[in-house]
mmCIF file of N, CA, C and O in Angstrom:
data_model
loop_
_atom_site.group_PDB
_atom_site.id
_atom_site.type_symbol
_atom_site.label_atom_id
_atom_site.label_comp_id
_atom_site.label_asym_id
_atom_site.label_seq_id
_atom_site.Cartn_x
_atom_site.Cartn_y
_atom_site.Cartn_z
ATOM 1 N N MET A 1 122.960 -122.048 -149.315
ATOM 2 C CA MET A 1 123.300 -120.696 -149.278
ATOM 3 C C MET A 1 122.123 -120.082 -148.305
ATOM 4 O O MET A 1 121.049 -119.993 -148.562
ATOM 5 N N ALA A 2 123.002 -119.075 -147.619
ATOM 6 C CA ALA A 2 121.998 -118.287 -146.636
ATOM 7 C C ALA A 2 121.477 -117.296 -147.432
ATOM 8 O O ALA A 2 121.662 -116.735 -148.454
ATOM 9 N N HIS A 3 120.058 -116.829 -146.983
ATOM 10 C CA HIS A 3 119.304 -115.940 -147.715
ATOM 11 C C HIS A 3 120.045 -114.507 -147.301
ATOM 12 O O HIS A 3 120.151 -114.458 -146.325
ATOM 13 N N ASP A 4 119.877 -113.636 -148.407
ATOM 14 C CA ASP A 4 120.326 -112.308 -148.033
ATOM 15 C C ASP A 4 119.168 -111.189 -147.906
ATOM 16 O O ASP A 4 118.805 -110.900 -148.658
ATOM 17 N N PHE A 5 118.962 -111.110 -146.439
ATOM 18 C CA PHE A 5 117.892 -110.399 -146.271
ATOM 19 C C PHE A 5 118.201 -108.835 -146.608
ATOM 20 O O PHE A 5 117.198 -108.085 -146.819
ATOM 21 N N GLU A 6 119.327 -108.427 -146.380
ATOM 22 C CA GLU A 6 119.814 -107.124 -146.564
ATOM 23 C C GLU A 6 119.416 -106.750 -148.311
ATOM 24 O O GLU A 6 118.844 -105.544 -148.551
ATOM 25 N N ALA A 7 119.730 -107.620 -149.009
ATOM 26 C CA ALA A 7 119.513 -107.216 -150.445
ATOM 27 C C ALA A 7 117.941 -107.425 -150.723
ATOM 28 O O ALA A 7 117.581 -106.595 -151.576
ATOM 29 N N GLN A 8 117.144 -108.204 -149.855
ATOM 30 C CA GLN A 8 115.782 -108.315 -150.071
ATOM 31 C C GLN A 8 115.217 -106.833 -149.697
ATOM 32 O O GLN A 8 114.170 -106.317 -150.312
ATOM 33 N N ARG A 9 115.814 -106.542 -148.594
ATOM 34 C CA ARG A 9 115.229 -105.200 -147.816
ATOM 35 C C ARG A 9 115.615 -103.939 -148.919
ATOM 36 O O ARG A 9 114.598 -103.080 -149.167
ATOM 37 N N ARG A 10 116.724 -104.028 -149.431
ATOM 38 C CA ARG A 10 117.143 -103.108 -150.535
ATOM 39 C C ARG A 10 116.065 -103.005 -151.467
ATOM 40 O O ARG A 10 115.629 -101.966 -152.033
ATOM 41 N N GLU A 11 115.851 -104.084 -152.114
ATOM 42 C CA GLU A 11 115.031 -104.355 -153.096
ATOM 43 C C GLU A 11 113.523 -103.798 -152.743
ATOM 44 O O GLU A 11 112.870 -102.922 -153.976
ATOM 45 N N THR A 12 113.093 -104.146 -151.651
ATOM 46 C CA THR A 12 111.450 -103.461 -151.250
ATOM 47 C C THR A 12 111.578 -102.069 -151.173
ATOM 48 O O THR A 12 110.745 -101.549 -151.605
ATOM 49 N N PHE A 13 112.796 -101.467 -150.644
ATOM 50 C CA PHE A 13 112.774 -99.963 -150.412
ATOM 51 C C PHE A 13 112.837 -99.409 -152.012
ATOM 52 O O PHE A 13 112.413 -98.335 -152.285
ATOM 53 N N ASP A 14 113.788 -100.083 -152.928
ATOM 54 C CA ASP A 14 113.941 -99.433 -154.194
ATOM 55 C C ASP A 14 112.673 -99.686 -154.793
ATOM 56 O O ASP A 14 112.217 -98.818 -155.839
ATOM 57 N N SER A 15 111.729 -100.534 -154.558
ATOM 58 C CA SER A 15 110.661 -100.999 -155.355
ATOM 59 C C SER A 15 109.890 -99.535 -155.174
ATOM 60 O O SER A 15 108.892 -99.022 -155.848
ATOM 61 N N PHE A 16 109.416 -99.264 -153.867
ATOM 62 C CA PHE A 16 108.787 -97.962 -153.461
ATOM 63 C C PHE A 16 109.274 -96.794 -154.059
ATOM 64 O O PHE A 16 108.630 -96.109 -154.654
ATOM 65 N N ASP A 17 110.507 -96.657 -154.177
ATOM 66 C CA ASP A 17 111.157 -95.420 -154.743
ATOM 67 C C ASP A 17 110.909 -95.453 -156.345
ATOM 68 O O ASP A 17 110.239 -94.253 -156.955
ATOM 69 N N GLU A 18 110.751 -96.562 -157.108
ATOM 70 C CA GLU A 18 110.416 -96.610 -158.482
ATOM 71 C C GLU A 18 108.965 -96.421 -158.612
ATOM 72 O O GLU A 18 108.615 -95.772 -159.543
ATOM 73 N N MET A 19 108.185 -96.969 -157.734
ATOM 74 C CA MET A 19 106.671 -96.595 -157.909
ATOM 75 C C MET A 19 106.263 -95.205 -157.706
ATOM 76 O O MET A 19 105.675 -94.487 -158.580
ATOM 77 N N LYS A 20 107.124 -94.502 -156.796
ATOM 78 C CA LYS A 20 106.959 -93.003 -156.540
ATOM 79 C C LYS A 20 107.362 -92.541 -157.856
ATOM 80 O O LYS A 20 106.418 -91.365 -158.169
ATOM 81 N N LYS A 21 108.596 -92.465 -158.293
ATOM 82 C CA LYS A 21 109.043 -92.094 -159.642
ATOM 83 C C LYS A 21 108.147 -92.313 -160.590
ATOM 84 O O LYS A 21 108.234 -91.169 -161.572
ATOM 85 N N ALA A 22 107.510 -93.302 -160.840
ATOM 86 C CA ALA A 22 106.582 -93.603 -161.985
ATOM 87 C C ALA A 22 105.029 -92.782 -161.708
ATOM 88 O O ALA A 22 104.298 -93.066 -162.610
ATOM 89 N N GLY A 23 105.228 -92.266 -160.467
ATOM 90 C CA GLY A 23 103.672 -91.400 -160.429
ATOM 91 C C GLY A 23 102.787 -92.429 -159.771
ATOM 92 O O GLY A 23 101.794 -92.031 -160.053
ATOM 93 N N ALA A 24 102.897 -93.439 -159.372
ATOM 94 C CA ALA A 24 101.944 -94.500 -159.047
ATOM 95 C C ALA A 24 101.299 -93.883 -157.715
ATOM 96 O O ALA A 24 101.833 -93.369 -156.852
ATOM 97 N N THR A 25 99.890 -94.411 -157.594
ATOM 98 C CA THR A 25 99.166 -93.866 -156.543
ATOM 99 C C THR A 25 99.149 -95.136 -155.521
ATOM 100 O O THR A 25 98.696 -96.071 -155.687
ATOM 101 N N LEU A 26 99.924 -94.790 -154.421
ATOM 102 C CA LEU A 26 99.810 -96.036 -153.484
ATOM 103 C C LEU A 26 98.903 -95.799 -152.388
ATOM 104 O O LEU A 26 98.367 -94.725 -151.901
ATOM 105 N N PRO A 27 98.220 -97.038 -152.044
ATOM 106 C CA PRO A 27 97.221 -96.859 -150.911
ATOM 107 C C PRO A 27 97.480 -96.490 -149.596
ATOM 108 O O PRO A 27 98.751 -96.642 -149.348
ATOM 109 N N GLN A 28 96.997 -95.874 -148.762
ATOM 110 C CA GLN A 28 97.357 -95.440 -147.328
ATOM 111 C C GLN A 28 97.304 -96.672 -146.523
ATOM 112 O O GLN A 28 98.479 -96.644 -145.822
ATOM 113 N N THR A 29 96.593 -97.603 -146.765
ATOM 114 C CA THR A 29 96.368 -98.795 -146.022
ATOM 115 C C THR A 29 96.096 -100.038 -147.002
ATOM 116 O O THR A 29 95.360 -99.699 -147.947
ATOM 117 N N SER A 30 96.365 -101.216 -146.736
ATOM 118 C CA SER A 30 95.918 -102.126 -147.494
ATOM 119 C C SER A 30 96.500 -103.639 -146.973
ATOM 120 O O SER A 30 97.478 -103.665 -146.254
ATOM 121 N N VAL A 31 95.608 -104.598 -147.162
ATOM 122 C CA VAL A 31 96.032 -105.878 -146.911
ATOM 123 C C VAL A 31 97.267 -106.317 -147.977
ATOM 124 O O VAL A 31 97.140 -105.582 -149.164
ATOM 125 N N VAL A 32 98.139 -106.903 -147.622
ATOM 126 C CA VAL A 32 99.424 -107.338 -148.354
ATOM 127 C C VAL A 32 99.473 -108.753 -148.601
ATOM 128 O O VAL A 32 99.319 -109.601 -147.734
ATOM 129 N N GLU A 33 99.823 -109.350 -149.783
ATOM 130 C CA GLU A 33 99.986 -110.665 -150.128
ATOM 131 C C GLU A 33 101.683 -110.661 -150.283
ATOM 132 O O GLU A 33 102.121 -109.949 -151.145
ATOM 133 N N PHE A 34 102.055 -111.765 -149.669
ATOM 134 C CA PHE A 34 103.535 -112.088 -149.897
ATOM 135 C C PHE A 34 103.680 -113.359 -150.636
ATOM 136 O O PHE A 34 103.035 -114.306 -150.079
ATOM 137 N N TYR A 35 104.536 -113.458 -151.519
ATOM 138 C CA TYR A 35 104.662 -114.789 -152.183
ATOM 139 C C TYR A 35 105.965 -115.661 -151.659
ATOM 140 O O TYR A 35 107.038 -115.011 -151.997
ATOM 141 N N LEU A 36 105.978 -116.883 -151.648
ATOM 142 C CA LEU A 36 106.899 -117.792 -151.161
ATOM 143 C C LEU A 36 106.900 -118.640 -152.244
ATOM 144 O O LEU A 36 105.983 -119.552 -152.197
ATOM 145 N N LEU A 37 108.011 -119.047 -152.669
ATOM 146 C CA LEU A 37 108.341 -120.049 -153.810
ATOM 147 C C LEU A 37 108.952 -121.043 -153.190
ATOM 148 O O LEU A 37 109.848 -121.116 -152.677
ATOM 149 N N ALA A 38 108.493 -122.240 -153.513
ATOM 150 C CA ALA A 38 108.899 -123.480 -153.121
ATOM 151 C C ALA A 38 110.363 -123.829 -153.873
ATOM 152 O O ALA A 38 110.522 -123.604 -154.845
ATOM 153 N N GLU A 39 111.303 -123.731 -153.008
ATOM 154 C CA GLU A 39 112.993 -123.852 -153.555
ATOM 155 C C GLU A 39 113.061 -125.134 -154.032
ATOM 156 O O GLU A 39 113.935 -125.266 -154.823
ATOM 157 N N SER A 40 112.496 -126.623 -153.568
ATOM 158 C CA SER A 40 112.727 -127.561 -154.095
ATOM 159 C C SER A 40 111.422 -128.276 -153.585
ATOM 160 O O SER A 40 110.561 -128.182 -152.772
ATOM 161 N N GLU A 41 111.505 -129.614 -153.971
ATOM 162 C CA GLU A 41 110.430 -130.460 -153.543
ATOM 163 C C GLU A 41 110.303 -130.939 -152.317
ATOM 164 O O GLU A 41 109.524 -131.353 -151.677
ATOM 165 N N GLU A 42 111.667 -130.782 -151.245
ATOM 166 C CA GLU A 42 111.566 -130.865 -149.978
ATOM 167 C C GLU A 42 110.995 -129.750 -149.250
ATOM 168 O O GLU A 42 110.999 -129.904 -147.995
ATOM 169 N N ALA A 43 110.401 -128.602 -149.895
ATOM 170 C CA ALA A 43 109.786 -127.474 -149.036
ATOM 171 C C ALA A 43 108.715 -128.331 -148.221
ATOM 172 O O ALA A 43 107.674 -128.902 -148.740
ATOM 173 N N ASN A 44 108.650 -127.805 -146.993
ATOM 174 C CA ASN A 44 107.626 -128.373 -146.142
ATOM 175 C C ASN A 44 106.565 -127.644 -145.818
ATOM 176 O O ASN A 44 106.425 -126.522 -145.212
ATOM 177 N N TRP A 45 105.543 -127.796 -146.828
ATOM 178 C CA TRP A 45 104.462 -126.829 -146.861
ATOM 179 C C TRP A 45 103.686 -126.742 -145.482
ATOM 180 O O TRP A 45 103.152 -125.653 -145.319
ATOM 181 N N LYS A 46 103.176 -128.005 -145.185
ATOM 182 C CA LYS A 46 102.254 -128.025 -143.946
ATOM 183 C C LYS A 46 102.888 -127.339 -142.580
ATOM 184 O O LYS A 46 102.312 -126.644 -142.239
ATOM 185 N N ALA A 47 104.225 -127.526 -142.650
ATOM 186 C CA ALA A 47 104.791 -126.970 -141.442
ATOM 187 C C ALA A 47 104.926 -125.553 -141.660
ATOM 188 O O ALA A 47 104.632 -124.699 -140.645
ATOM 189 N N CYS A 48 105.325 -124.927 -142.848
ATOM 190 C CA CYS A 48 105.314 -123.548 -143.105
ATOM 191 C C CYS A 48 103.960 -122.732 -142.996
ATOM 192 O O CYS A 48 104.013 -121.787 -142.115
ATOM 193 N N GLU A 49 103.019 -123.467 -143.272
ATOM 194 C CA GLU A 49 101.458 -122.859 -143.459
ATOM 195 C C GLU A 49 101.367 -122.688 -141.803
ATOM 196 O O GLU A 49 100.947 -121.709 -141.555
ATOM 197 N N LYS A 50 101.519 -123.799 -141.243
ATOM 198 C CA LYS A 50 101.326 -123.952 -139.541
ATOM 199 C C LYS A 50 101.967 -122.502 -138.824
ATOM 200 O O LYS A 50 101.259 -121.975 -137.929
ATOM 201 N N ALA A 51 103.346 -122.633 -139.298
ATOM 202 C CA ALA A 51 104.063 -121.230 -138.687
ATOM 203 C C ALA A 51 103.417 -120.006 -138.862
ATOM 204 O O ALA A 51 103.297 -119.034 -137.976
ATOM 205 N N LEU A 52 103.189 -119.852 -140.031
ATOM 206 C CA LEU A 52 102.653 -118.711 -140.649
ATOM 207 C C LEU A 52 101.103 -118.297 -140.020
ATOM 208 O O LEU A 52 100.895 -117.166 -139.477
ATOM 209 N N HIS A 53 100.291 -119.192 -139.950
ATOM 210 C CA HIS A 53 99.053 -119.297 -139.338
ATOM 211 C C HIS A 53 99.251 -118.985 -137.693
ATOM 212 O O HIS A 53 98.498 -118.018 -137.245
ATOM 213 N N ALA A 54 100.109 -119.372 -137.079
ATOM 214 C CA ALA A 54 100.524 -118.990 -135.666
ATOM 215 C C ALA A 54 101.052 -117.764 -135.453
ATOM 216 O O ALA A 54 100.722 -117.228 -134.421
ATOM 217 N N LYS A 55 101.408 -117.004 -136.500
ATOM 218 C CA LYS A 55 101.841 -115.392 -136.530
ATOM 219 C C LYS A 55 100.775 -114.687 -136.748
ATOM 220 O O LYS A 55 100.878 -113.535 -137.086
ATOM 221 N N GLY A 56 99.493 -115.095 -137.255
ATOM 222 C CA GLY A 56 98.344 -114.517 -137.623
ATOM 223 C C GLY A 56 98.378 -114.072 -139.255
ATOM 224 O O GLY A 56 97.517 -113.295 -139.568
ATOM 225 N N TYR A 57 98.879 -115.091 -140.046
ATOM 226 C CA TYR A 57 98.763 -114.802 -141.454
ATOM 227 C C TYR A 57 97.729 -115.865 -141.972
ATOM 228 O O TYR A 57 97.743 -117.003 -141.386
ATOM 229 N N ALA A 58 97.234 -115.484 -143.294
ATOM 230 C CA ALA A 58 96.349 -116.457 -143.851
ATOM 231 C C ALA A 58 97.366 -117.030 -145.006
ATOM 232 O O ALA A 58 98.069 -116.266 -145.648
ATOM 233 N N THR A 59 97.046 -118.239 -145.455
ATOM 234 C CA THR A 59 97.960 -118.789 -146.590
ATOM 235 C C THR A 59 96.986 -119.468 -147.460
ATOM 236 O O THR A 59 95.784 -119.982 -147.322
ATOM 237 N N GLU A 60 97.411 -119.514 -148.934
ATOM 238 C CA GLU A 60 97.000 -120.199 -149.827
ATOM 239 C C GLU A 60 97.963 -120.689 -150.970
ATOM 240 O O GLU A 60 98.898 -120.015 -150.907
ATOM 241 N N ARG A 61 97.626 -122.044 -151.488
ATOM 242 C CA ARG A 61 98.661 -122.372 -152.364
ATOM 243 C C ARG A 61 98.226 -121.851 -153.815
ATOM 244 O O ARG A 61 96.858 -121.848 -154.098
ATOM 245 N N ASP A 62 98.996 -121.400 -154.647
ATOM 246 C CA ASP A 62 98.618 -121.279 -156.200
ATOM 247 C C ASP A 62 98.443 -122.530 -156.627
ATOM 248 O O ASP A 62 98.539 -123.505 -156.358
ATOM 249 N N ALA A 63 97.557 -122.284 -157.863
ATOM 250 C CA ALA A 63 97.005 -123.270 -158.792
ATOM 251 C C ALA A 63 98.131 -124.335 -159.107
ATOM 252 O O ALA A 63 97.922 -125.557 -159.199
ATOM 253 N N GLU A 64 99.128 -123.983 -159.383
ATOM 254 C CA GLU A 64 100.405 -124.734 -159.753
ATOM 255 C C GLU A 64 101.314 -125.328 -158.559
ATOM 256 O O GLU A 64 102.023 -126.280 -158.888
ATOM 257 N N GLU A 65 100.728 -125.102 -157.424
ATOM 258 C CA GLU A 65 101.443 -125.678 -156.338
ATOM 259 C C GLU A 65 102.964 -125.326 -156.040
ATOM 260 O O GLU A 65 103.624 -126.192 -155.666
ATOM 261 N N ASP A 66 103.196 -124.304 -156.708
ATOM 262 C CA ASP A 66 104.875 -123.963 -156.499
ATOM 263 C C ASP A 66 104.994 -122.871 -155.628
ATOM 264 O O ASP A 66 106.035 -122.386 -155.338
ATOM 265 N N THR A 67 103.950 -122.061 -155.297
ATOM 266 C CA THR A 67 103.964 -120.777 -154.469
ATOM 267 C C THR A 67 102.824 -120.741 -153.434
ATOM 268 O O THR A 67 101.738 -121.121 -153.624
ATOM 269 N N LEU A 68 103.480 -120.260 -152.369
ATOM 270 C CA LEU A 68 102.479 -120.026 -151.178
ATOM 271 C C LEU A 68 102.129 -118.554 -151.227
ATOM 272 O O LEU A 68 103.085 -117.747 -150.954
ATOM 273 N N ILE A 69 100.795 -118.448 -151.174
ATOM 274 C CA ILE A 69 100.350 -116.961 -151.007
ATOM 275 C C ILE A 69 100.273 -116.650 -149.490
ATOM 276 O O ILE A 69 99.306 -117.281 -148.854
ATOM 277 N N VAL A 70 100.708 -115.726 -148.958
ATOM 278 C CA VAL A 70 100.682 -115.475 -147.471
ATOM 279 C C VAL A 70 100.028 -114.016 -147.475
ATOM 280 O O VAL A 70 100.612 -113.041 -147.854
ATOM 281 N N THR A 71 99.025 -113.705 -146.824
ATOM 282 C CA THR A 71 98.065 -112.493 -146.703
ATOM 283 C C THR A 71 98.035 -111.998 -145.205
ATOM 284 O O THR A 71 97.749 -112.986 -144.257
ATOM 285 N N THR A 72 98.252 -110.817 -144.991
ATOM 286 C CA THR A 72 97.917 -110.283 -143.938
ATOM 287 C C THR A 72 96.354 -110.289 -143.602
ATOM 288 O O THR A 72 95.745 -110.073 -144.584
ATOM 289 N N LYS A 73 95.905 -110.407 -142.278
ATOM 290 C CA LYS A 73 94.784 -110.350 -142.275
ATOM 291 C C LYS A 73 93.943 -109.111 -142.027
ATOM 292 O O LYS A 73 92.669 -108.860 -142.095
ATOM 293 N N THR A 74 95.121 -108.254 -141.515
ATOM 294 C CA THR A 74 94.515 -106.851 -141.412
ATOM 295 C C THR A 74 95.177 -106.114 -142.180
ATOM 296 O O THR A 74 96.346 -106.324 -142.784
ATOM 297 N N ALA A 75 94.590 -104.614 -142.754
ATOM 298 C CA ALA A 75 95.398 -103.675 -143.383
ATOM 299 C C ALA A 75 96.569 -103.300 -142.686
ATOM 300 O O ALA A 75 96.482 -102.912 -141.474
ATOM 301 N N LEU A 76 97.599 -102.998 -143.693
ATOM 302 C CA LEU A 76 99.011 -102.329 -142.951
ATOM 303 C C LEU A 76 98.816 -100.920 -143.607
ATOM 304 O O LEU A 76 98.474 -100.835 -144.463
ATOM 305 N N ARG A 77 99.334 -99.958 -142.697
ATOM 306 C CA ARG A 77 99.908 -98.882 -143.280
ATOM 307 C C ARG A 77 100.709 -98.877 -144.132
ATOM 308 O O ARG A 77 101.897 -99.451 -143.905
ATOM 309 N N ILE A 78 100.788 -98.528 -145.309
ATOM 310 C CA ILE A 78 101.832 -98.797 -146.577
ATOM 311 C C ILE A 78 102.856 -97.664 -146.599
ATOM 312 O O ILE A 78 102.726 -96.517 -146.710
ATOM 313 N N SER A 79 104.008 -98.276 -146.240
ATOM 314 C CA SER A 79 105.357 -97.481 -146.307
ATOM 315 C C SER A 79 106.290 -98.565 -146.436
ATOM 316 O O SER A 79 105.984 -99.775 -146.044
ATOM 317 N N PRO A 80 107.353 -98.364 -147.009
ATOM 318 C CA PRO A 80 108.538 -99.321 -147.094
ATOM 319 C C PRO A 80 109.015 -99.808 -145.726
ATOM 320 O O PRO A 80 109.155 -100.935 -145.551
ATOM 321 N N GLU A 81 109.047 -99.074 -144.627
ATOM 322 C CA GLU A 81 109.493 -99.538 -143.394
ATOM 323 C C GLU A 81 108.465 -100.531 -143.006
ATOM 324 O O GLU A 81 108.868 -101.552 -142.400
ATOM 325 N N VAL A 82 107.214 -100.242 -143.102
ATOM 326 C CA VAL A 82 105.912 -101.230 -142.563
ATOM 327 C C VAL A 82 105.940 -102.363 -143.236
ATOM 328 O O VAL A 82 105.960 -103.719 -142.673
ATOM 329 N N LEU A 83 106.016 -102.501 -144.589
ATOM 330 C CA LEU A 83 106.205 -103.519 -145.328
ATOM 331 C C LEU A 83 107.237 -104.234 -145.267
ATOM 332 O O LEU A 83 107.243 -105.460 -145.239
ATOM 333 N N TRP A 84 108.391 -103.809 -145.100
ATOM 334 C CA TRP A 84 109.670 -104.627 -144.853
ATOM 335 C C TRP A 84 109.454 -105.451 -143.598
ATOM 336 O O TRP A 84 109.937 -106.531 -143.570
ATOM 337 N N GLU A 85 108.870 -104.665 -142.657
ATOM 338 C CA GLU A 85 108.858 -105.477 -141.321
ATOM 339 C C GLU A 85 108.066 -106.543 -141.312
ATOM 340 O O GLU A 85 108.232 -107.536 -141.012
ATOM 341 N N GLU A 86 106.659 -106.528 -142.141
ATOM 342 C CA GLU A 86 106.094 -107.797 -142.409
ATOM 343 C C GLU A 86 106.702 -108.723 -143.181
ATOM 344 O O GLU A 86 106.495 -109.997 -143.132
ATOM 345 N N GLU A 87 107.453 -108.036 -144.285
ATOM 346 C CA GLU A 87 108.094 -109.046 -145.428
ATOM 347 C C GLU A 87 109.060 -109.974 -144.771
ATOM 348 O O GLU A 87 109.429 -111.144 -145.057
ATOM 349 N N ARG A 88 109.891 -109.360 -143.715
ATOM 350 C CA ARG A 88 110.850 -110.071 -143.228
ATOM 351 C C ARG A 88 110.341 -111.124 -142.261
ATOM 352 O O ARG A 88 110.996 -112.157 -142.251
ATOM 353 N N LYS A 89 109.282 -110.972 -141.496
ATOM 354 C CA LYS A 89 108.777 -112.050 -140.713
ATOM 355 C C LYS A 89 108.309 -113.106 -141.661
ATOM 356 O O LYS A 89 108.537 -114.423 -141.155
ATOM 357 N N VAL A 90 107.668 -112.745 -142.603
ATOM 358 C CA VAL A 90 107.130 -113.862 -143.418
ATOM 359 C C VAL A 90 108.317 -114.490 -144.302
ATOM 360 O O VAL A 90 108.080 -115.925 -144.313
ATOM 361 N N SER A 91 109.334 -113.784 -144.486
ATOM 362 C CA SER A 91 110.448 -114.521 -145.245
ATOM 363 C C SER A 91 111.215 -115.529 -144.446
ATOM 364 O O SER A 91 111.682 -116.502 -144.680
ATOM 365 N N GLU A 92 111.598 -114.833 -143.161
ATOM 366 C CA GLU A 92 112.084 -115.647 -142.184
ATOM 367 C C GLU A 92 111.754 -117.190 -142.176
ATOM 368 O O GLU A 92 112.241 -118.248 -141.879
ATOM 369 N N ILE A 93 110.123 -117.008 -141.838
ATOM 370 C CA ILE A 93 109.322 -118.418 -141.628
ATOM 371 C C ILE A 93 109.652 -119.087 -143.092
ATOM 372 O O ILE A 93 109.860 -120.360 -142.888
ATOM 373 N N GLY A 94 109.431 -118.604 -143.870
ATOM 374 C CA GLY A 94 109.582 -119.397 -145.181
ATOM 375 C C GLY A 94 110.763 -119.978 -145.500
ATOM 376 O O GLY A 94 111.040 -121.201 -146.040
ATOM 377 N N VAL A 95 111.981 -119.131 -145.521
ATOM 378 C CA VAL A 95 113.253 -119.720 -145.606
ATOM 379 C C VAL A 95 113.386 -120.691 -144.702
ATOM 380 O O VAL A 95 113.999 -122.034 -145.053
ATOM 381 N N ALA A 96 113.195 -121.133 -143.253
ATOM 382 C CA ALA A 96 113.319 -121.803 -142.579
ATOM 383 C C ALA A 96 112.518 -123.070 -142.992
ATOM 384 O O ALA A 96 113.203 -124.394 -142.602
ATOM 385 N N TYR A 97 111.570 -123.099 -144.297
ATOM 386 C CA TYR A 97 111.017 -124.271 -144.405
ATOM 387 C C TYR A 97 111.197 -124.719 -145.922
ATOM 388 O O TYR A 97 110.463 -125.324 -146.571
ATOM 389 N N ASP A 98 112.302 -123.959 -146.666
ATOM 390 C CA ASP A 98 112.589 -124.190 -147.914
ATOM 391 C C ASP A 98 111.863 -123.580 -148.986
ATOM 392 O O ASP A 98 111.714 -123.993 -149.961
ATOM 393 N N PHE A 99 111.393 -122.333 -148.548
ATOM 394 C CA PHE A 99 110.802 -121.420 -149.562
ATOM 395 C C PHE A 99 111.689 -120.130 -149.618
ATOM 396 O O PHE A 99 112.582 -119.678 -148.897
ATOM 397 N N LEU A 100 111.552 -119.584 -151.099
ATOM 398 C CA LEU A 100 112.044 -118.313 -151.268
ATOM 399 C C LEU A 100 111.166 -117.326 -151.379
ATOM 400 O O LEU A 100 110.154 -117.464 -152.036
ATOM 401 N N PRO A 101 111.434 -116.314 -150.634
ATOM 402 C CA PRO A 101 110.733 -114.882 -150.811
ATOM 403 C C PRO A 101 110.517 -114.578 -152.399
ATOM 404 O O PRO A 101 111.482 -114.657 -152.981
ATOM 405 N N ASP A 102 109.424 -114.301 -153.013
ATOM 406 C CA ASP A 102 109.172 -114.104 -154.321
ATOM 407 C C ASP A 102 108.305 -112.691 -154.723
ATOM 408 O O ASP A 102 107.303 -112.939 -155.249
ATOM 409 N N GLY A 103 108.288 -111.676 -153.709
ATOM 410 C CA GLY A 103 107.766 -110.511 -153.835
ATOM 411 C C GLY A 103 106.357 -110.265 -153.017
ATOM 412 O O GLY A 103 106.092 -111.307 -152.238
ATOM 413 N N TRP A 104 105.758 -109.206 -153.360
ATOM 414 C CA TRP A 104 104.445 -108.819 -152.663
ATOM 415 C C TRP A 104 103.917 -107.989 -153.630
ATOM 416 O O TRP A 104 104.246 -107.506 -154.750
ATOM 417 N N GLU A 105 102.404 -107.842 -153.200
ATOM 418 C CA GLU A 105 101.567 -106.915 -153.638
ATOM 419 C C GLU A 105 100.556 -106.550 -152.912
ATOM 420 O O GLU A 105 100.175 -107.353 -152.111
ATOM 421 N N PHE A 106 99.892 -105.460 -153.066
ATOM 422 C CA PHE A 106 98.711 -104.970 -152.513
ATOM 423 C C PHE A 106 97.494 -105.506 -152.694
ATOM 424 O O PHE A 106 97.236 -105.911 -153.769
ATOM 425 N N GLY A 107 96.736 -106.184 -151.671
ATOM 426 C CA GLY A 107 95.406 -106.703 -151.748
ATOM 427 C C GLY A 107 94.210 -105.499 -151.770
ATOM 428 O O GLY A 107 94.412 -104.431 -152.079
ATOM 429 N N PHE A 108 93.407 -105.918 -151.328
ATOM 430 C CA PHE A 108 92.118 -104.836 -151.000
ATOM 431 C C PHE A 108 91.915 -105.018 -149.533
ATOM 432 O O PHE A 108 91.735 -105.950 -148.898
ATOM 433 N N ASP A 109 91.475 -103.919 -149.034
ATOM 434 C CA ASP A 109 91.009 -103.631 -147.497
ATOM 435 C C ASP A 109 89.798 -103.168 -147.570
ATOM 436 O O ASP A 109 88.764 -103.005 -148.386
#
């Protein structure tokens, strides 16, 4: 089944709206971690990591080895538009190697 990028985009923008409504203080800039969940045992970890590194991202496998943590190497200006632009890039690569996007969070800059 094809990944629904439009639904993912709406979820990202909705998350920003919810954070604002809750009164959350968002950073102006931050490194961002994106999470890619291995969809199956056929997920191609090495090829996915290589493709992400080529686009300038750092990667790390979580302790359970079912999630790939993808980090921007530089701080991003935090807005739904900027975050979605990066999330889309990471997700497109992940989906090509049998990973599902599984959220994001702000890191430290």
